[in-house]
Coordinates of C-alpha atoms in Angstrom, one line a residue:
Chain B
M485 CA -28.8 3.6 -8.7
K486 CA -32.3 2.1 -9.1
K487 CA -33.4 1.7 -12.7
Y488 CA -36.0 -1.0 -12.5
C489 CA -38.9 -2.4 -10.6
F490 CA -41.5 -5.2 -10.7
G491 CA -45.3 -4.9 -10.6
I492 CA -47.2 -8.1 -9.8
D493 CA -50.9 -8.6 -9.9
I494 CA -52.0 -11.8 -8.3
G495 CA -55.4 -13.0 -9.5
G496 CA -57.3 -16.2 -8.9
T497 CA -56.4 -17.7 -12.3
T498 CA -53.2 -16.0 -13.4
V499 CA -50.5 -13.8 -11.9
K500 CA -49.7 -10.8 -14.2
C501 CA -46.1 -9.7 -14.0
G502 CA -44.6 -6.5 -15.3
F503 CA -40.9 -5.5 -15.5
F504 CA -40.7 -1.7 -15.5
N505 CA -38.1 1.0 -15.6
T506 CA -38.4 3.7 -13.0
D507 CA -40.0 6.1 -15.5
G508 CA -43.0 3.7 -15.7
E509 CA -42.3 2.1 -19.0
V510 CA -43.1 -1.6 -19.3
L511 CA -40.0 -3.3 -20.5
D512 CA -41.6 -6.8 -20.3
K513 CA -44.9 -8.3 -19.4
W514 CA -45.9 -11.9 -18.9
E515 CA -48.3 -14.2 -17.0
I516 CA -47.9 -17.2 -14.9
K517 CA -50.5 -19.6 -13.6
T518 CA -51.9 -19.1 -10.1
R519 CA -51.5 -22.4 -8.4
T520 CA -54.2 -22.3 -5.7
E521 CA -54.0 -26.0 -4.7
N522 CA -52.7 -26.8 -1.1
N523 CA -54.0 -23.4 0.2
G524 CA -52.0 -21.6 -2.5
V525 CA -48.7 -22.5 -0.9
N526 CA -46.9 -22.3 -4.2
I527 CA -48.0 -18.9 -5.2
V528 CA -45.4 -16.8 -3.4
P529 CA -42.5 -19.1 -4.4
D530 CA -43.7 -19.0 -8.0
V531 CA -43.8 -15.2 -8.0
A532 CA -40.3 -15.1 -6.5
A533 CA -39.0 -17.5 -9.1
A534 CA -40.6 -15.4 -11.9
I535 CA -38.9 -12.3 -10.6
K536 CA -35.5 -13.9 -10.1
G537 CA -35.7 -15.5 -13.5
K538 CA -36.4 -12.2 -15.2
I539 CA -33.5 -10.5 -13.4
A540 CA -31.2 -13.3 -14.6
E541 CA -32.7 -13.3 -18.1
K542 CA -32.1 -9.5 -18.4
G543 CA -28.7 -9.7 -16.9
I544 CA -29.3 -6.9 -14.5
D545 CA -27.9 -6.3 -11.0
M546 CA -30.1 -6.7 -7.9
D547 CA -28.9 -3.3 -6.8
E548 CA -30.6 -1.8 -9.8
V549 CA -34.0 -3.0 -8.8
A550 CA -36.0 -0.7 -6.5
G551 CA -38.4 -3.4 -5.4
V552 CA -41.5 -5.4 -6.0
G553 CA -45.1 -4.1 -5.7
V554 CA -47.9 -6.7 -5.4
G555 CA -51.6 -6.4 -5.7
V556 CA -53.8 -9.2 -4.2
P557 CA -57.5 -9.9 -4.2
G558 CA -58.2 -9.3 -0.5
P559 CA -57.5 -7.0 2.4
V560 CA -54.0 -6.1 3.3
D561 CA -52.8 -4.8 6.6
E562 CA -50.2 -2.1 7.3
D563 CA -47.3 -4.6 7.4
G564 CA -48.1 -6.2 4.1
N565 CA -49.8 -9.2 5.5
V566 CA -52.9 -10.7 3.8
P567 CA -55.3 -11.9 6.5
V568 CA -57.4 -13.9 4.0
A569 CA -57.7 -14.1 0.2
V570 CA -60.6 -16.4 -0.7
N571 CA -59.8 -16.6 -4.5
L572 CA -56.2 -17.6 -3.7
H573 CA -57.3 -20.2 -1.1
W574 CA -55.1 -18.3 1.4
G575 CA -55.6 -17.9 5.0
F576 CA -53.1 -15.6 6.7
V577 CA -50.1 -15.0 4.5
P578 CA -47.2 -12.6 5.6
L579 CA -46.8 -11.8 1.9
S580 CA -44.4 -8.8 2.2
K581 CA -42.1 -10.6 4.5
E582 CA -42.1 -14.0 2.6
L583 CA -41.6 -12.5 -0.8
S584 CA -38.9 -10.1 0.4
E585 CA -37.0 -13.1 2.0
L586 CA -37.3 -15.1 -1.2
T587 CA -36.2 -12.3 -3.6
G588 CA -33.9 -10.2 -1.4
L589 CA -35.9 -7.2 -2.6
P590 CA -38.1 -4.6 -0.8
V591 CA -41.8 -5.6 -1.3
K592 CA -45.0 -3.5 -1.0
V593 CA -48.4 -5.1 -1.0
G594 CA -51.8 -3.6 -1.6
N595 CA -55.4 -4.6 -2.3
D596 CA -55.8 -5.2 -6.0
A597 CA -58.6 -2.6 -6.5
N598 CA -56.7 0.1 -4.7
V599 CA -53.5 -0.8 -6.6
A600 CA -55.4 -0.5 -9.9
A601 CA -56.6 2.9 -8.8
L602 CA -53.0 3.9 -8.2
G603 CA -52.0 2.6 -11.7
E604 CA -54.8 4.6 -13.4
M605 CA -53.6 7.7 -11.5
W606 CA -50.0 7.1 -12.6
K607 CA -50.4 6.1 -16.2
G608 CA -54.1 5.9 -17.1
G609 CA -57.3 7.9 -16.9
G610 CA -56.2 9.8 -13.9
V611 CA -52.9 11.1 -15.2
G612 CA -52.1 14.6 -13.8
Y613 CA -54.2 14.2 -10.7
H614 CA -53.4 13.1 -7.2
N615 CA -56.9 12.9 -5.7
V616 CA -58.5 10.1 -7.6
I617 CA -61.5 7.8 -7.1
M618 CA -61.4 4.7 -9.2
V619 CA -64.8 3.1 -9.8
T620 CA -64.7 -0.4 -11.3
L621 CA -68.0 -1.5 -12.8
G622 CA -67.6 -5.2 -13.4
T623 CA -69.5 -8.2 -12.1
G624 CA -69.5 -6.2 -8.9
V625 CA -68.6 -2.6 -8.2
G626 CA -65.1 -2.1 -6.8
G627 CA -63.3 1.1 -5.9
G628 CA -60.0 2.6 -4.9
I629 CA -59.4 6.0 -3.2
I630 CA -56.2 7.9 -3.8
I631 CA -55.6 11.0 -1.7
N632 CA -52.5 13.0 -2.2
G633 CA -51.1 10.2 -4.3
Q634 CA -51.5 7.6 -1.6
I635 CA -53.9 4.7 -1.4
V636 CA -56.5 5.0 1.4
T637 CA -56.4 1.4 2.7
G638 CA -58.8 1.9 5.6
S639 CA -58.7 0.5 9.1
N640 CA -60.0 -2.9 8.0
G641 CA -58.7 -2.9 4.5
A642 CA -62.1 -1.8 3.4
G643 CA -61.2 1.7 2.1
G644 CA -62.8 2.2 -1.3
E645 CA -65.4 -0.5 -0.8
I646 CA -67.8 1.8 -2.6
G647 CA -69.8 -1.1 -4.1
H648 CA -71.5 -1.4 -0.7
I649 CA -72.5 2.2 -0.3
H650 CA -76.2 2.1 0.5
V651 CA -78.3 3.7 -2.3
D652 CA -81.8 2.5 -2.0
D653 CA -84.0 1.3 0.9
A654 CA -86.6 -0.1 -1.6
I655 CA -84.4 -2.9 -2.9
E656 CA -85.6 -6.2 -1.4
E657 CA -83.0 -8.5 -2.9
T658 CA -79.9 -9.2 -0.8
C659 CA -76.4 -8.2 -1.9
N660 CA -73.5 -10.7 -1.8
C661 CA -72.3 -8.7 1.3
G662 CA -75.5 -9.5 3.2
N663 CA -77.0 -6.0 3.1
K664 CA -79.8 -4.7 0.9
G665 CA -79.7 -1.7 -1.4
C666 CA -76.0 -1.6 -2.2
L667 CA -74.6 0.3 -5.2
E668 CA -73.2 -2.9 -6.6
Q669 CA -76.8 -4.3 -6.9
V670 CA -77.7 -1.5 -9.4
A671 CA -74.5 -0.2 -11.0
S672 CA -72.5 -3.3 -11.8
A673 CA -72.9 -5.3 -15.0
T674 CA -75.1 -7.6 -13.0
G675 CA -76.9 -4.7 -11.5
I676 CA -77.7 -3.2 -14.9
V677 CA -79.3 -6.5 -15.9
Y678 CA -81.3 -6.4 -12.7
L679 CA -82.5 -2.9 -13.5
A680 CA -83.3 -3.9 -17.1
K681 CA -85.3 -6.9 -16.2
K682 CA -87.4 -4.9 -13.7
K683 CA -88.0 -2.2 -16.2
L684 CA -89.0 -4.7 -18.9
A685 CA -91.4 -6.5 -16.6
A686 CA -93.0 -3.3 -15.4
S687 CA -94.3 -2.2 -18.8
D688 CA -95.2 -3.3 -22.3
A689 CA -93.2 -0.5 -24.0
P690 CA -91.4 -1.7 -27.1
S691 CA -87.6 -2.2 -26.8
V692 CA -84.9 -4.1 -28.7
L693 CA -84.0 -5.5 -25.3
R694 CA -87.1 -7.7 -25.5
D695 CA -85.4 -9.7 -28.2
G696 CA -82.4 -11.7 -27.2
E697 CA -80.0 -11.5 -24.3
V698 CA -80.0 -8.7 -21.8
S699 CA -76.6 -7.6 -20.6
A700 CA -74.9 -4.3 -19.7
K701 CA -73.5 -4.3 -23.3
T702 CA -76.9 -4.8 -25.0
V703 CA -78.5 -2.2 -22.7
F704 CA -75.9 0.5 -23.6
D705 CA -75.9 -0.5 -27.3
A706 CA -79.6 0.0 -27.2
V707 CA -79.1 3.4 -25.4
K708 CA -76.8 4.5 -28.2
A709 CA -79.3 3.3 -30.8
G710 CA -82.0 5.5 -29.2
D711 CA -84.1 2.8 -27.5
A712 CA -86.3 4.7 -25.1
L713 CA -86.7 2.0 -22.6
A714 CA -82.9 1.3 -22.5
Q715 CA -82.4 5.0 -21.9
E716 CA -84.8 4.8 -18.9
I717 CA -82.6 2.0 -17.5
A718 CA -79.5 4.1 -18.1
E719 CA -81.2 7.0 -16.2
E720 CA -81.7 4.8 -13.2
F721 CA -78.1 3.5 -13.4
G722 CA -76.8 7.0 -13.7
R723 CA -78.9 8.3 -10.8
Y724 CA -77.6 5.6 -8.4
L725 CA -74.0 6.0 -9.5
G726 CA -74.2 9.8 -9.6
F727 CA -75.7 9.8 -6.2
A728 CA -72.9 7.6 -4.8
C729 CA -70.2 9.6 -6.5
A730 CA -71.7 12.9 -5.0
N731 CA -71.6 11.4 -1.6
I732 CA -68.0 10.2 -2.0
A733 CA -67.2 13.8 -3.1
G734 CA -68.7 15.1 0.2
V735 CA -66.2 13.0 2.1
V736 CA -62.9 13.3 0.2
D737 CA -63.6 16.0 -2.6
P738 CA -61.6 14.3 -5.4
Q739 CA -60.3 15.8 -8.6
V740 CA -61.5 13.0 -10.9
F741 CA -63.6 9.9 -11.0
V742 CA -62.0 7.2 -13.2
I743 CA -64.6 4.7 -14.4
G744 CA -63.2 1.2 -15.4
G745 CA -64.3 -2.4 -15.6
G746 CA -66.3 -4.2 -18.2
V747 CA -69.3 -1.7 -18.1
S748 CA -66.9 1.1 -19.0
K749 CA -66.5 -0.3 -22.5
A750 CA -69.8 1.4 -23.2
G751 CA -67.7 4.6 -23.4
P752 CA -68.5 8.3 -22.8
V753 CA -72.2 7.7 -23.1
L754 CA -72.0 6.6 -19.5
F755 CA -71.0 10.1 -18.4
D756 CA -74.2 11.5 -20.0
Y757 CA -76.2 9.6 -17.3
I758 CA -73.8 9.8 -14.4
T759 CA -72.7 13.4 -14.4
K760 CA -76.3 14.7 -14.6
Y761 CA -77.1 13.2 -11.3
Y762 CA -73.7 13.9 -9.9
Q763 CA -74.3 17.6 -10.5
K764 CA -77.7 17.3 -8.9
Y765 CA -76.6 15.7 -5.7
A766 CA -73.0 17.0 -5.2
F767 CA -72.1 19.8 -2.8
S768 CA -71.5 22.9 -5.0
A769 CA -67.8 23.2 -4.3
C770 CA -67.2 19.6 -5.6
R771 CA -69.2 19.9 -8.9
N772 CA -66.1 20.6 -10.9
A773 CA -64.8 17.0 -10.5
K774 CA -63.9 15.4 -13.8
F775 CA -65.1 12.0 -15.0
A776 CA -62.8 10.0 -17.1
L777 CA -62.6 6.5 -18.6
A778 CA -59.9 4.1 -17.3
K779 CA -57.2 3.4 -19.9
L780 CA -55.1 0.6 -18.7
G781 CA -57.6 -2.2 -18.6
N782 CA -56.2 -5.4 -17.1
D783 CA -52.7 -3.8 -16.9
A784 CA -53.8 -1.2 -14.2
G785 CA -52.8 -3.7 -11.5
I786 CA -49.2 -4.1 -12.6
F787 CA -48.8 -0.4 -13.2
G788 CA -50.1 0.5 -9.7
A789 CA -48.1 -2.3 -8.1
A790 CA -44.9 -0.9 -9.7
K791 CA -45.8 2.6 -8.6
M792 CA -46.0 1.5 -5.0
V793 CA -42.3 0.8 -4.8
L794 CA -41.1 4.0 -6.6
Chain Q
M803 CA -34.5 22.6 20.2
K804 CA -38.2 23.3 19.7
K805 CA -40.1 23.4 22.9
Y806 CA -43.2 25.4 22.1
C807 CA -45.8 26.1 19.5
F808 CA -49.0 28.2 19.0
G809 CA -52.4 27.0 18.0
I810 CA -54.7 29.8 16.7
D811 CA -58.4 29.4 15.9
I812 CA -59.8 32.4 14.0
G813 CA -63.6 32.7 14.4
G814 CA -66.0 35.4 13.2
T815 CA -66.2 36.9 16.7
T816 CA -63.1 36.0 18.6
V817 CA -59.7 34.5 17.9
K818 CA -58.8 31.8 20.3
C819 CA -55.1 31.5 21.0
G820 CA -53.2 28.7 22.6
F821 CA -49.6 28.5 23.7
F822 CA -48.5 24.9 23.9
N823 CA -45.4 22.8 24.7
T824 CA -44.5 20.2 22.1
D825 CA -46.1 17.5 24.3
G826 CA -49.4 19.1 23.7
E827 CA -49.9 20.7 27.1
V828 CA -51.6 24.1 27.0
L829 CA -49.4 26.5 28.9
D830 CA -51.6 29.5 28.2
K831 CA -54.9 30.2 26.5
W832 CA -56.5 33.5 25.7
E833 CA -58.8 35.3 23.3
I834 CA -58.7 38.4 21.2
K835 CA -61.5 40.1 19.3
T836 CA -61.8 39.4 15.6
R837 CA -61.8 42.8 13.9
T838 CA -63.7 42.1 10.7
E839 CA -64.1 45.8 9.7
N840 CA -62.3 46.9 6.5
N841 CA -62.4 43.4 5.0
G842 CA -60.8 42.1 8.1
V843 CA -57.5 43.7 7.3
N844 CA -56.4 43.9 11.0
I845 CA -57.0 40.2 11.7
V846 CA -53.6 38.8 10.6
P847 CA -51.6 41.7 12.2
D848 CA -53.6 41.3 15.4
V849 CA -52.8 37.5 15.5
A850 CA -49.1 38.3 14.9
A851 CA -49.0 40.8 17.7
A852 CA -50.7 38.3 20.0
I853 CA -48.0 35.7 19.3
K854 CA -45.1 38.1 19.5
G855 CA -46.5 39.6 22.7
K856 CA -46.8 36.1 24.3
I857 CA -43.2 35.2 23.3
A858 CA -42.0 38.4 24.9
E859 CA -44.1 37.9 28.0
K860 CA -42.8 34.4 28.5
G861 CA -39.2 35.4 27.8
I862 CA -38.6 32.6 25.4
D863 CA -36.4 32.5 22.4
M864 CA -37.8 32.4 18.8
D865 CA -35.7 29.4 18.1
E866 CA -37.6 27.4 20.7
V867 CA -40.9 27.9 18.8
A868 CA -41.8 25.2 16.3
G869 CA -44.3 27.4 14.5
V870 CA -47.9 28.6 14.4
G871 CA -50.9 26.5 13.3
V872 CA -54.0 28.4 12.3
G873 CA -57.6 27.3 11.7
V874 CA -59.9 29.5 9.6
P875 CA -63.6 29.3 8.8
G876 CA -63.3 28.8 5.1
P877 CA -61.5 26.7 2.5
V878 CA -57.7 26.6 2.4
D879 CA -55.5 25.7 -0.5
E880 CA -52.3 23.7 -0.4
D881 CA -50.1 26.8 0.0
G882 CA -52.0 28.1 3.0
N883 CA -54.0 30.7 1.1
V884 CA -57.6 31.4 2.0
P885 CA -59.6 32.1 -1.2
V886 CA -62.5 33.5 0.8
A887 CA -63.8 33.5 4.3
V888 CA -67.2 35.1 4.5
N889 CA -67.4 35.3 8.4
L890 CA -64.0 37.2 8.5
H891 CA -65.1 39.5 5.6
W892 CA -62.0 38.2 3.7
G893 CA -61.5 37.9 0.0
F894 CA -58.3 36.2 -1.0
V895 CA -55.8 36.2 1.9
P896 CA -52.3 34.6 1.6
L897 CA -52.5 33.8 5.3
S898 CA -49.5 31.4 5.7
K899 CA -47.2 33.8 3.9
E900 CA -48.5 37.0 5.6
L901 CA -48.4 35.6 9.1
S902 CA -45.1 34.0 8.6
E903 CA -43.6 37.3 7.4
L904 CA -45.1 39.1 10.4
T905 CA -43.9 36.6 13.0
G906 CA -40.8 35.1 11.5
L907 CA -42.2 31.7 12.3
P908 CA -43.3 28.8 10.1
V909 CA -47.1 28.8 9.7
K910 CA -49.5 26.1 8.7
V911 CA -53.2 26.8 7.9
G912 CA -56.2 24.6 7.8
N913 CA -60.0 24.8 7.6
D914 CA -61.4 25.1 11.1
A915 CA -63.6 21.9 11.0
N916 CA -60.6 19.9 9.7
V917 CA -58.3 21.4 12.3
A918 CA -60.8 20.6 15.1
A919 CA -60.9 17.0 13.9
L920 CA -57.1 16.8 14.1
G921 CA -57.3 18.3 17.7
E922 CA -59.9 15.6 18.7
M923 CA -57.6 12.9 17.3
W924 CA -54.6 14.2 19.2
K925 CA -56.0 15.1 22.6
G926 CA -59.8 14.5 22.5
G927 CA -62.3 11.8 21.7
G928 CA -60.1 10.2 19.0
V929 CA -57.0 9.6 21.1
G930 CA -55.2 6.5 20.1
Y931 CA -56.6 6.5 16.5
H932 CA -55.2 7.8 13.3
N933 CA -58.2 7.3 11.0
V934 CA -60.9 9.6 12.4
I935 CA -64.1 11.1 11.2
M936 CA -65.2 14.2 13.2
V937 CA -68.9 14.9 12.9
T938 CA -69.9 18.3 14.3
L939 CA -73.6 18.7 15.0
G940 CA -74.2 22.4 15.6
T941 CA -76.3 24.9 13.8
G942 CA -75.1 23.0 10.7
V943 CA -73.3 19.7 10.3
G944 CA -69.6 20.0 9.7
G945 CA -67.0 17.4 9.4
G946 CA -63.3 16.6 9.3
I947 CA -61.6 13.5 7.8
I948 CA -58.3 12.4 9.2
I949 CA -56.5 9.6 7.3
N950 CA -53.2 8.2 8.7
G951 CA -53.0 11.2 11.0
Q952 CA -53.4 13.7 8.1
I953 CA -56.2 16.1 7.3
V954 CA -58.0 15.3 4.0
T955 CA -58.3 18.8 2.6
G956 CA -59.9 17.9 -0.7
S957 CA -59.3 19.3 -4.1
N958 CA -61.5 22.3 -3.5
G959 CA -61.0 22.5 0.3
A960 CA -64.3 20.6 0.6
G961 CA -63.0 17.4 2.1
G962 CA -65.2 16.5 5.1
E963 CA -68.2 18.6 3.9
I964 CA -70.3 15.8 5.2
G965 CA -73.2 18.1 6.1
H966 CA -74.1 18.1 2.4
I967 CA -74.2 14.4 1.9
H968 CA -77.5 13.7 0.2
V969 CA -79.8 11.6 2.5
D970 CA -83.3 12.1 1.4
D971 CA -85.0 12.7 -2.0
A972 CA -88.3 13.5 -0.3
I973 CA -87.2 16.7 1.5
E974 CA -88.7 19.7 -0.3
E975 CA -87.0 22.5 1.6
T976 CA -83.8 23.9 0.3
C977 CA -80.5 23.6 2.3
N978 CA -78.3 26.7 2.7
C979 CA -76.0 25.1 0.1
G980 CA -78.8 25.2 -2.5
N981 CA -79.4 21.5 -2.7
K982 CA -82.4 19.6 -1.2
G983 CA -82.1 16.6 1.2
C984 CA -78.7 17.3 2.8
L985 CA -77.7 15.6 6.1
E986 CA -77.5 19.1 7.6
Q987 CA -81.2 19.6 7.1
V988 CA -82.0 16.7 9.4
A989 CA -79.1 16.0 11.7
S990 CA -78.0 19.5 12.9
A991 CA -79.6 21.3 15.9
T992 CA -81.8 23.1 13.3
G993 CA -82.5 19.8 11.5
I994 CA -83.7 18.1 14.7
V995 CA -86.1 21.0 15.3
Y996 CA -87.3 20.5 11.7
L997 CA -87.8 16.8 12.2
A998 CA -89.6 17.5 15.5
K999 CA -92.0 20.1 14.0
K1000 CA -92.9 17.7 11.2
K1001 CA -93.5 14.9 13.6
L1002 CA -95.6 17.0 16.0
A1003 CA -97.7 18.3 13.1
A1004 CA -98.3 14.8 11.7
S1005 CA -100.1 13.4 14.7
D1006 CA -102.0 14.2 17.9
A1007 CA -99.9 11.9 20.0
P1008 CA -99.1 13.4 23.4
S1009 CA -95.6 14.7 24.0
V1010 CA -93.9 17.0 26.4
L1011 CA -92.6 18.7 23.3
R1012 CA -96.0 20.2 22.7
D1013 CA -95.4 22.5 25.7
G1014 CA -92.8 25.1 25.4
E1015 CA -89.8 25.6 23.1
V1016 CA -88.7 22.8 20.7
S1017 CA -84.9 22.5 20.4
A1018 CA -82.3 19.8 20.0
K1019 CA -81.9 19.9 23.8
T1020 CA -85.6 19.6 24.6
V1021 CA -86.0 16.8 22.2
F1022 CA -83.2 14.7 23.7
D1023 CA -84.2 15.6 27.2
A1024 CA -87.6 14.2 26.3
V1025 CA -86.0 11.1 24.8
K1026 CA -84.2 10.5 28.1
A1027 CA -87.5 11.0 30.0
G1028 CA -89.1 8.3 27.9
D1029 CA -91.3 10.5 25.7
A1030 CA -92.4 8.2 22.8
L1031 CA -92.8 10.9 20.2
A1032 CA -89.4 12.4 21.0
Q1033 CA -88.0 8.9 20.6
E1034 CA -89.5 8.6 17.1
I1035 CA -87.8 11.9 16.2
A1036 CA -84.5 10.5 17.6
E1037 CA -85.0 7.4 15.4
E1038 CA -85.3 9.5 12.3
F1039 CA -82.2 11.6 13.3
G1040 CA -80.3 8.4 14.0
R1041 CA -81.3 6.8 10.7
Y1042 CA -80.1 9.7 8.7
L1043 CA -76.9 10.1 10.5
G1044 CA -76.2 6.3 10.7
F1045 CA -76.8 6.1 7.0
A1046 CA -74.4 8.9 6.3
C1047 CA -71.7 7.5 8.6
A1048 CA -72.1 4.1 6.9
N1049 CA -71.5 5.6 3.5
I1050 CA -68.5 7.5 4.8
A1051 CA -67.2 4.2 6.1
G1052 CA -67.6 2.7 2.6
V1053 CA -65.2 5.3 1.3
V1054 CA -62.5 5.6 3.9
D1055 CA -63.1 2.9 6.5
P1056 CA -62.3 4.9 9.7
Q1057 CA -61.5 3.6 13.1
V1058 CA -63.7 6.0 15.0
F1059 CA -66.4 8.6 14.5
V1060 CA -66.1 11.5 17.0
I1061 CA -69.4 13.3 17.5
G1062 CA -69.1 17.0 18.6
G1063 CA -71.0 20.3 18.5
G1064 CA -73.9 21.5 20.6
V1065 CA -76.1 18.5 19.8
S1066 CA -73.4 16.2 21.3
K1067 CA -74.2 17.6 24.7
A1068 CA -77.1 15.1 24.7
G1069 CA -74.4 12.5 25.5
P1070 CA -74.2 8.8 24.9
V1071 CA -78.0 8.5 24.2
L1072 CA -77.2 9.7 20.7
F1073 CA -75.2 6.5 20.0
D1074 CA -78.3 4.4 20.8
Y1075 CA -79.9 5.9 17.7
I1076 CA -76.9 6.4 15.4
T1077 CA -75.2 3.1 15.8
K1078 CA -78.3 1.0 15.2
Y1079 CA -78.6 2.4 11.7
Y1080 CA -74.9 2.5 11.2
Q1081 CA -74.8 -1.2 11.8
K1082 CA -77.7 -1.7 9.4
Y1083 CA -76.3 0.2 6.5
A1084 CA -72.5 -0.3 6.9
F1085 CA -70.4 -2.8 4.9
S1086 CA -69.7 -5.7 7.2
A1087 CA -66.0 -5.1 7.4
C1088 CA -66.5 -1.6 8.7
R1089 CA -69.1 -2.4 11.4
N1090 CA -66.4 -2.4 14.2
A1091 CA -65.9 1.4 13.9
K1092 CA -66.2 3.1 17.3
F1093 CA -68.4 6.1 18.1
A1094 CA -67.1 8.5 20.7
L1095 CA -68.0 11.9 22.0
A1096 CA -65.8 14.9 21.3
K1097 CA -63.9 16.0 24.5
L1098 CA -62.3 19.3 23.7
G1099 CA -65.3 21.5 23.0
N1100 CA -64.3 24.9 21.8
D1101 CA -60.6 24.1 22.4
A1102 CA -60.5 21.5 19.6
G1103 CA -59.4 24.2 17.2
I1104 CA -56.4 25.4 19.1
F1105 CA -55.3 21.9 19.8
G1106 CA -55.6 20.8 16.2
A1107 CA -53.9 24.0 15.0
A1108 CA -50.9 23.3 17.3
K1109 CA -50.7 19.7 16.1
M1110 CA -50.4 20.9 12.5
V1111 CA -46.9 22.4 13.2
L1112 CA -45.6 19.5 15.3

């Protein structure tokens, strides 16, 4: 009888570890350092040791553990191999096989953004839904696509790479991906600053944003305070993101968009700007899609990882 | 032991019927009239009679039949109900239940565009792939999304409604869906004529298109004959469709785009124009996606329907 599982979220600095019961309750949560030196050769053994240590500490039987789910910052193929993960200093790592051999447990591996989407569906902003789009607005724009409760990995591990949906031919700056006009350039925290600086330079209109640092936070604080220029910036942000979400809906017709990442701390005010343009651009049958805030924060990864093995 | 199955494609004028073995060979193929009068009340009994008649004619046992797959021109919910199908004059029809009761066989139901996509994956332009986008360029633009061999139906039955992806803010005409600037307005047979007429009106440049009827066929015939103005029209068409395909790839990262419908009769010349812009707009990891022509024509529906029950 399986009673427990592990959810592991490997990041470039720390590995987040969760010990769960099969109902999805976190029984224990801790972090270990990600040792990236020597091409990250220690990372998998460190994770295995953390799992075996926890099993010993809790005095549970191996047979009671359903398995280990792992999220990694990089593409993952169908066999649980990681072709490359820059932030971990990894070249090809057969992660599922290695970790399974070291722990004696079944292992499932997924890309961290996709795994976080699964976590939000299971225990966060997407609870009650099985067709979910996770939109993570951080330094960049990440995404995860869940259809019928399953992660859409994509043929090249690029399923849910919605930050690189093309949204504007007029943008002359180059995105980190090499293209121009990507969603990430105008809807991430960095993108909002880009929009703000352009807007500030284009007029002499008064704005609290002219005093002090411009960030996604100061922009949305100003929006809430009624600053007209900040609201124009939010309109632009909302138009780009609403447009992208509408086009995503034209492909997979989700029940809910869950918005996470640092920018989502601005709260429900975001929806005032996104849904207006979503409604404008979306195919009529898809206009009933919900928009919700992510709830699990940095824990989405361990939840989603755990869910993969249940 | 299951040896046979039926694939049925219900259209507004005729019902296409296929009798298959479980390897996917068509053993028999025929059509019956779609009787849409009286809210299409005869359609399901007519289909049931066609199936039972064929079973009797072939002298096979009911136990040898795996089931009946059906494609319908409208949305389909998870239980095989059809909420509405305008072309069949149907309101709500519990198709799966009704046809199953009338035939004594298991029945699976899908939207016709999605079902055709499954057919092309199984026995047409998408053979060998399991992540397939079908793009049907006919009077409108339809689509079907196949992920891991499964149809993406969508929460409202609108999965794959790619004809209503927004591609241009500058289009002032209204699409049949009520929005403005949909892919269908510029990439369908009708859309190509729209682009051609605008292009012809905007200049005095010579073109064979100035003599006689303008259609998707005459435009692409002129493209192949080296007509410069026709080639400009094809560039516009390719830019819109390449852009839409790139954004679809940013969501689900498919292996192949299969292009079907009347416009696809133009042949591989289409790819010269589509892939150029696909490469420009797509996220780098997705640029290896293939483009292929559909192969099954009007039979894609019966093949996909059959595949649903195997």
